[in-house]
XYZ file of C-alpha atoms in Angstrom:
375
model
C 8.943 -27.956 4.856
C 6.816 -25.233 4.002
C 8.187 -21.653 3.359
C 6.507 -18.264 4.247
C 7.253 -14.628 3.454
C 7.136 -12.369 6.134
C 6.257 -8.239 4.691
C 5.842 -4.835 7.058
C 2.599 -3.104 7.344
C 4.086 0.422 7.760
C 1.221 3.208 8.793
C 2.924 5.386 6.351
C 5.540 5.761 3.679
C 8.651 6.860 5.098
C 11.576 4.646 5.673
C 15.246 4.761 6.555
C 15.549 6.720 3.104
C 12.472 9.120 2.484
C 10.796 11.215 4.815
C 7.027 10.022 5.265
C 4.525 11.889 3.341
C 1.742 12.440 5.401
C 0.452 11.653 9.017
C 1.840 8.920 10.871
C -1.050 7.204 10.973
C -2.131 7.514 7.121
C -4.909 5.181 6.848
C -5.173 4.741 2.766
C -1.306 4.072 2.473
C -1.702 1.371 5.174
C -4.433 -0.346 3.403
C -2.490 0.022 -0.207
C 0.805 -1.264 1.307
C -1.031 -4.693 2.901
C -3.295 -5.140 -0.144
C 0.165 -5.082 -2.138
C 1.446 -7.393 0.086
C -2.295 -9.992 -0.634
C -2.121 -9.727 -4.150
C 1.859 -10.463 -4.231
C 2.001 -13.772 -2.598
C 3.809 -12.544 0.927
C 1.982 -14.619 3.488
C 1.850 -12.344 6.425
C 3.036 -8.314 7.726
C 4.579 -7.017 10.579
C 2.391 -4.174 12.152
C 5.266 -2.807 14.608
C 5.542 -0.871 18.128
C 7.287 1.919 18.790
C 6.930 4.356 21.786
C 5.895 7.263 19.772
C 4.488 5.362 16.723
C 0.634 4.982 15.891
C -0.961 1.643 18.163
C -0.630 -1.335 15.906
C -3.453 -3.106 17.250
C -6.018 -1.387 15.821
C -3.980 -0.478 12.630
C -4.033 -4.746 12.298
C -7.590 -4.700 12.978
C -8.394 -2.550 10.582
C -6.223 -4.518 7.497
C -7.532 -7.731 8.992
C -11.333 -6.192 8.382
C -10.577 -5.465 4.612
C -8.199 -8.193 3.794
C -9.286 -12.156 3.666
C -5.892 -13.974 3.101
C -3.162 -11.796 4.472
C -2.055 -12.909 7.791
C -1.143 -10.606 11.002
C 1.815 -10.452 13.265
C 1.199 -8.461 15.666
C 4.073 -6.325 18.126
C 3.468 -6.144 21.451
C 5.326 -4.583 24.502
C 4.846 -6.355 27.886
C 5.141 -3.110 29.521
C 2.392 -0.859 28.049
C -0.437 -2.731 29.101
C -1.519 -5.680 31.355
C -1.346 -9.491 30.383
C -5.292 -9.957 31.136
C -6.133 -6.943 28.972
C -3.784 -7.849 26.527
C -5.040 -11.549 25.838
C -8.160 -10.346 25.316
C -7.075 -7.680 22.786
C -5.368 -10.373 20.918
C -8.102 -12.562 21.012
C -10.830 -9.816 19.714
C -8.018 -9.250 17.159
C -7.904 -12.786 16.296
C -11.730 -12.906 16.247
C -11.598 -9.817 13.850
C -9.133 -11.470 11.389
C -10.427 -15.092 11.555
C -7.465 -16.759 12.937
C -5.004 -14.734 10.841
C -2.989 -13.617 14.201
C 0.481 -13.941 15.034
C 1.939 -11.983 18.169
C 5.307 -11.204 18.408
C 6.424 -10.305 21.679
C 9.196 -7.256 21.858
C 11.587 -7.300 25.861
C 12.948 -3.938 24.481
C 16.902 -3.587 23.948
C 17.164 -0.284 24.522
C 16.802 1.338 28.152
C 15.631 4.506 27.085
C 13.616 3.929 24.548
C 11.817 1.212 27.279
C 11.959 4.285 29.364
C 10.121 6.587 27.728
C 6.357 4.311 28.256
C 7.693 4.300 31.952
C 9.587 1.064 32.138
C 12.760 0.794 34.336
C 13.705 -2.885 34.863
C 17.075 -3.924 33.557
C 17.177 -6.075 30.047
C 17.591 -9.230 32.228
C 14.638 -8.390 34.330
C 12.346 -7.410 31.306
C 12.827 -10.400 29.831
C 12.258 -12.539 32.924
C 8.880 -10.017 32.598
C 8.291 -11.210 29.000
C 8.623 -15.024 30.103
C 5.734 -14.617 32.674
C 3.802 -12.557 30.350
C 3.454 -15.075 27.741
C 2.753 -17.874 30.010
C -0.075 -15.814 31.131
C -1.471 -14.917 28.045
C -1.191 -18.430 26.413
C -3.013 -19.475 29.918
C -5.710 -16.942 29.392
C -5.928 -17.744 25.860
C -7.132 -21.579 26.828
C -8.624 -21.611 30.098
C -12.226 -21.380 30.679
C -12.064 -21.374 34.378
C -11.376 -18.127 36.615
C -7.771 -18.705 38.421
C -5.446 -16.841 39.761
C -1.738 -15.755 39.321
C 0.892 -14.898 41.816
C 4.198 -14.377 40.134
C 7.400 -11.992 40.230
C 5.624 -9.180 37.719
C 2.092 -10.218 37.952
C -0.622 -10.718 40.443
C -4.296 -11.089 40.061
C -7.083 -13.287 41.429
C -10.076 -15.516 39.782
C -9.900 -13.869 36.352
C -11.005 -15.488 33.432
C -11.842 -14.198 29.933
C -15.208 -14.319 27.335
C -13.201 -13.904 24.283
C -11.268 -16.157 23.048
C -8.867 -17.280 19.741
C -10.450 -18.681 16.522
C -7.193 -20.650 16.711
C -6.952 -23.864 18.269
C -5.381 -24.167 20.888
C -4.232 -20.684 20.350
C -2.534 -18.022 18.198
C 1.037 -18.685 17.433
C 4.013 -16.548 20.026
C 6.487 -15.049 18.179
C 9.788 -13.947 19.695
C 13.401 -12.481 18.960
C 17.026 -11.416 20.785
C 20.389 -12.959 20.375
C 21.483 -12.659 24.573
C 21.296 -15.750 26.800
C 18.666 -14.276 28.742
C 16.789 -13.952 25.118
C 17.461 -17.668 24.147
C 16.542 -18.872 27.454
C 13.223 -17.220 27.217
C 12.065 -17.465 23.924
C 13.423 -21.142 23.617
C 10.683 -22.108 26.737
C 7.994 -19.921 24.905
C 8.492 -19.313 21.360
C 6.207 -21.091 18.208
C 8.929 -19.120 15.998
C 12.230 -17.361 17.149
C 13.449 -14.641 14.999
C 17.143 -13.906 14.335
C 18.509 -10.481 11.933
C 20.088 -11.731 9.309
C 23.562 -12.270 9.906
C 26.290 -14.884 7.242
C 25.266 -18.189 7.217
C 27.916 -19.076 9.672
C 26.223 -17.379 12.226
C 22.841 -17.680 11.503
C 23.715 -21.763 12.276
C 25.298 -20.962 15.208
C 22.352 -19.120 16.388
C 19.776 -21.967 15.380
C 21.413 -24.225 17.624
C 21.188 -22.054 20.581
C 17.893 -21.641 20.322
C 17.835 -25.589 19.780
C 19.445 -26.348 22.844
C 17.356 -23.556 24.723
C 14.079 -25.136 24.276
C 15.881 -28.479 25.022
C 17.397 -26.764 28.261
C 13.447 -25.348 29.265
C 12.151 -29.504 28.339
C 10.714 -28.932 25.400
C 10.543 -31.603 23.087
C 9.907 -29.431 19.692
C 11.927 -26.140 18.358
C 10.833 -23.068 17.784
C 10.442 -22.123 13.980
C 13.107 -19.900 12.462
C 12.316 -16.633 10.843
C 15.136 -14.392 9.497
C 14.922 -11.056 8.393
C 16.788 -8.869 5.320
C 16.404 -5.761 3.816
C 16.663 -6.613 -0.194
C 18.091 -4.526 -2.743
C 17.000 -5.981 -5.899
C 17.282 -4.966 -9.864
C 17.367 -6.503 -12.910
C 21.192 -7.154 -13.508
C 23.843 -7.163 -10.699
C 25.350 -3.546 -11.915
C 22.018 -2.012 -11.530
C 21.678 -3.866 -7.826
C 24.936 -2.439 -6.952
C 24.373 1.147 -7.777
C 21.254 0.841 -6.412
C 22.560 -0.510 -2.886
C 25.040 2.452 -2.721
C 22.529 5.120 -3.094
C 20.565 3.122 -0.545
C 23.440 3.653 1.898
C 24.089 7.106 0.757
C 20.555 7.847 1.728
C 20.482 6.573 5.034
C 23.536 8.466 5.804
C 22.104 11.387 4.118
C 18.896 11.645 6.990
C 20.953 10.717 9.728
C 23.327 13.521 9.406
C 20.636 16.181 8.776
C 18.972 14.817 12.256
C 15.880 13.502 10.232
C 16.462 9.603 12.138
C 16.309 9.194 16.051
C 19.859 7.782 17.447
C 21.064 5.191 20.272
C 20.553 7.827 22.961
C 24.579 7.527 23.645
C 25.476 6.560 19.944
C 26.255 2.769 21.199
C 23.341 0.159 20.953
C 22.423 -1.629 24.201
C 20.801 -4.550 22.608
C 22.816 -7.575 21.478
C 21.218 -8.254 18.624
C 22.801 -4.945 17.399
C 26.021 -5.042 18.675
C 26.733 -8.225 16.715
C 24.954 -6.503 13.466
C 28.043 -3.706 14.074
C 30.520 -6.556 14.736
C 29.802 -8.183 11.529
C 29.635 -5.091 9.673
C 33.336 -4.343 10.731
C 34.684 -7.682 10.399
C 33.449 -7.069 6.682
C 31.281 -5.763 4.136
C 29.923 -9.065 1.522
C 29.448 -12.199 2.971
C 28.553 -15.244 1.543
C 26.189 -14.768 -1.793
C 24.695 -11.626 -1.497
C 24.588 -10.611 2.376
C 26.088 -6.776 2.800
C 26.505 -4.350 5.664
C 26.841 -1.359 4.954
C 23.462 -0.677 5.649
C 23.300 -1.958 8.864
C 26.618 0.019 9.445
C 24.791 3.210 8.614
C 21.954 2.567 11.075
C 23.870 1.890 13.598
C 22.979 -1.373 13.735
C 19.503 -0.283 13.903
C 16.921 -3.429 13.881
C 16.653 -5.222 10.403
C 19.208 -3.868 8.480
C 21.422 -6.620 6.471
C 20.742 -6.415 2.973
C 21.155 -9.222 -0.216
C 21.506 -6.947 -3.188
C 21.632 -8.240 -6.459
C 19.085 -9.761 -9.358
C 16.143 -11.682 -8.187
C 17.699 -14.806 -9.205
C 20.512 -13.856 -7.406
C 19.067 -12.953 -3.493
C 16.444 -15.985 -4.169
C 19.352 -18.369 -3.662
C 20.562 -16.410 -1.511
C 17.412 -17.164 1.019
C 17.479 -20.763 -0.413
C 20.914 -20.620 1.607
C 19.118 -19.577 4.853
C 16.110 -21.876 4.180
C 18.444 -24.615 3.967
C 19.985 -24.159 7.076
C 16.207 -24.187 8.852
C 14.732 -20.676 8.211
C 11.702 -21.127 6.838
C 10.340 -17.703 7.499
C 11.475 -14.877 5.830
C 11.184 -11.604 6.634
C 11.933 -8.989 3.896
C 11.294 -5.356 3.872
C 12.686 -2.787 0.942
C 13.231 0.656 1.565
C 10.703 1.984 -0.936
C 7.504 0.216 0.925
C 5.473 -0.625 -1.400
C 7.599 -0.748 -4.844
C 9.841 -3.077 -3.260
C 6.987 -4.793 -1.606
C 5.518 -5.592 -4.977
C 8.547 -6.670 -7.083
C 9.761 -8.760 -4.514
C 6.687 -10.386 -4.652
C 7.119 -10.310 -8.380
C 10.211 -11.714 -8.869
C 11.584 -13.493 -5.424
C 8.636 -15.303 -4.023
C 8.073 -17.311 -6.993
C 11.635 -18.025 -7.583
C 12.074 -19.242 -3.900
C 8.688 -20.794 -4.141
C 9.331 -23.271 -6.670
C 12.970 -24.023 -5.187
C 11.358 -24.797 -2.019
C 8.676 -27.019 -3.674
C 11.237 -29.112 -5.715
C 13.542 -29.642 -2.292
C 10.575 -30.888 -0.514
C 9.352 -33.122 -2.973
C 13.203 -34.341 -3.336
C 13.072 -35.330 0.541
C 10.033 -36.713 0.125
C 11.138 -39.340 -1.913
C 13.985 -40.083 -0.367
C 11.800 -40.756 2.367
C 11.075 -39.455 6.283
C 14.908 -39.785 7.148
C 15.878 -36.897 4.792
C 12.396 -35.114 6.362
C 14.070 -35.401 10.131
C 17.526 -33.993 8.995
C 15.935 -31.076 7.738
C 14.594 -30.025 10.803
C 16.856 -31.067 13.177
């Protein structure tokens, strides 16, 4: 099966380690850090939402007018704006990129963070919300008839829109969270689930849930599985290493001089982090290269695993995952764009050619080995 690299299209330089440079919005590093991401083989960026944080939107619409390969995946909030407005955002956006759209749909984990754009449901009711919201959108998105909607979150009457996807049918939905409510949505709704990454161990035992989730909602395909790392990569496994502690020393560095917003209480609400902390406890190295100290120092904060070690050596290491069914992979250093460009340097080829020998192996062992590998 085909494998694709999944980058961030950050609005500016800072990260978990530096301060940013300049404005939030800072329009030439945006451009430089998704042109670094074209011309090193990563197949698509993340342009993420945050309640403070420049609109992605028209950050993506702006890459997407400058770039011709790079794809888009777009974050979106169901509570900042409604589902007819939104579908046709995405599909201008889509229109704007020429089919290079992705949208990743964000429930929120985190009440007051939701709280601060005005939302005040509970995390099972937003993502109830979120499950309505995409059936909408994906309805809007191929319907060329006015109708009307009468749901829990959402009522209009005889809307239809005049924009629509270059994609056909539509744009692909993508999705993430690790609670039941989470795999009950996003296994009706998802084209591609994404899980943190978490030891292989778990990471299977999450595939399966969201397996038997879109079973449970009658689907008869699975979602795609994306998982997502932060690498810490050098040329020999010392260098890695004393690279990866500085990285943690960092982090902790900004968050005790106050320079990195907290969990409002100190304790993450969202499940996806609480088992990030869990693991991180249980121990530090897992498997080939997965450590968690840096997820540890966050707090559990989002995408915040690492693999540290040679190129050769975190490769295999998302061989592993790819393997088990991921085959997207997220990846985002914590210098932007250096680590954007030597992981697409010295990774992405590596995993690349792996990839392409596996399938071809499979292929001559015929469809049977082709059906195992999906599941």
């Amino acid at each position: 099966m085909p494998v694709e690299f999944l980058g961030i299209a950050a609005t500016n330089d800072g990260s978990e380690t530096t301060p940013r440079s300049g404005a939030a919005f800072d329009k030439e590093y945006t451009l430089r850090l998704a042109r670094a991401h074209e011309d090193h083989g990563w197949d698509r960026v993340l342009f993420a939402y945050g309640s403070g944080s420049p609109d992605p939107a028209p950050a993506a619409a702006y890459i997407a007018s400058r770039l011709e390969r790079l794809e888009i995946l777009l974050a979106h909030r169901p509570n900042v704006s409604y589902p007819t407005f939104a579908a046709k955002t995405f599909a201008t956006l889509d229109r704007i990129s020429e089919g290079r759209l992705t949208v990743h749909f964000i429930t929120g984990g985190n009440d007051h963070e939701q709280g601060r754009e005005g939302d005040t449901l509970t995390k099972d009711e937003r993502y109830a919300r979120t499950r309505e919201y995409i059936g909408i959108v994906k309805k809007i998105w191929t319907t060329h008839e006015p109708f009307d909607h009468e749901g829990d979150h959402y009522r209009f009457h005889d809307f239809v829109s005049d924009v629509f996807p270059v994609q056909r049918p539509r744009p692909a939905v993508s999705f993430g969270g690790s609670s039941p409510a989470a795999y009950a949505a996003g296994g009706a709704e998802a084209d591609i689930y994404c899980l943190w990454g978490e030891p292989l161990e778990k990471t299977a035992e999450q595939i399966e849930r969201v397996k038997a989730a879109a079973k449970a909602a009658g689907r008869t395909d699975v979602p795609r599985i994306q998982a997502a790392f932060r690498p810490i990569i050098a040329p020999t496994e010392e260098l890695a290493w004393e690279k990866a502690y500085r990285t943690v020393g960092a982090i902790k560095q900004r968050r005790e001089n106050g320079l990195v917003r907290h969990h409002r209480d100190g304790t993450p609400q969202n499940t996806g982090s609480q088992r990030l902390i869990a693991i991180a406890e249980a121990g530090e190295r897992y498997d080939r290269a997965l450590w968690t100290p840096t997820a540890a120092a966050t707090g559990g904060a989002g995408n915040s695993n690492a693999l540290v070690g040679t190129p050769e050596t975190v490769a295999q290491a998302l061989l592993d995952y790819y393997d088990l069914g991921v085959d997207i992979l997220s990846a985002r250093g914590y210098d932007l764009l250096g680590d954007a460009i030597d992981f697409g340097r010295h990774v992405i080829p590596i995993v690349r050619e792996e990839v392409a020998k596996r399938d071809a192996e499979r292929a001559a062992r015929g469809p049977q080995a082709l059906t195992a590998v999906r599941g």
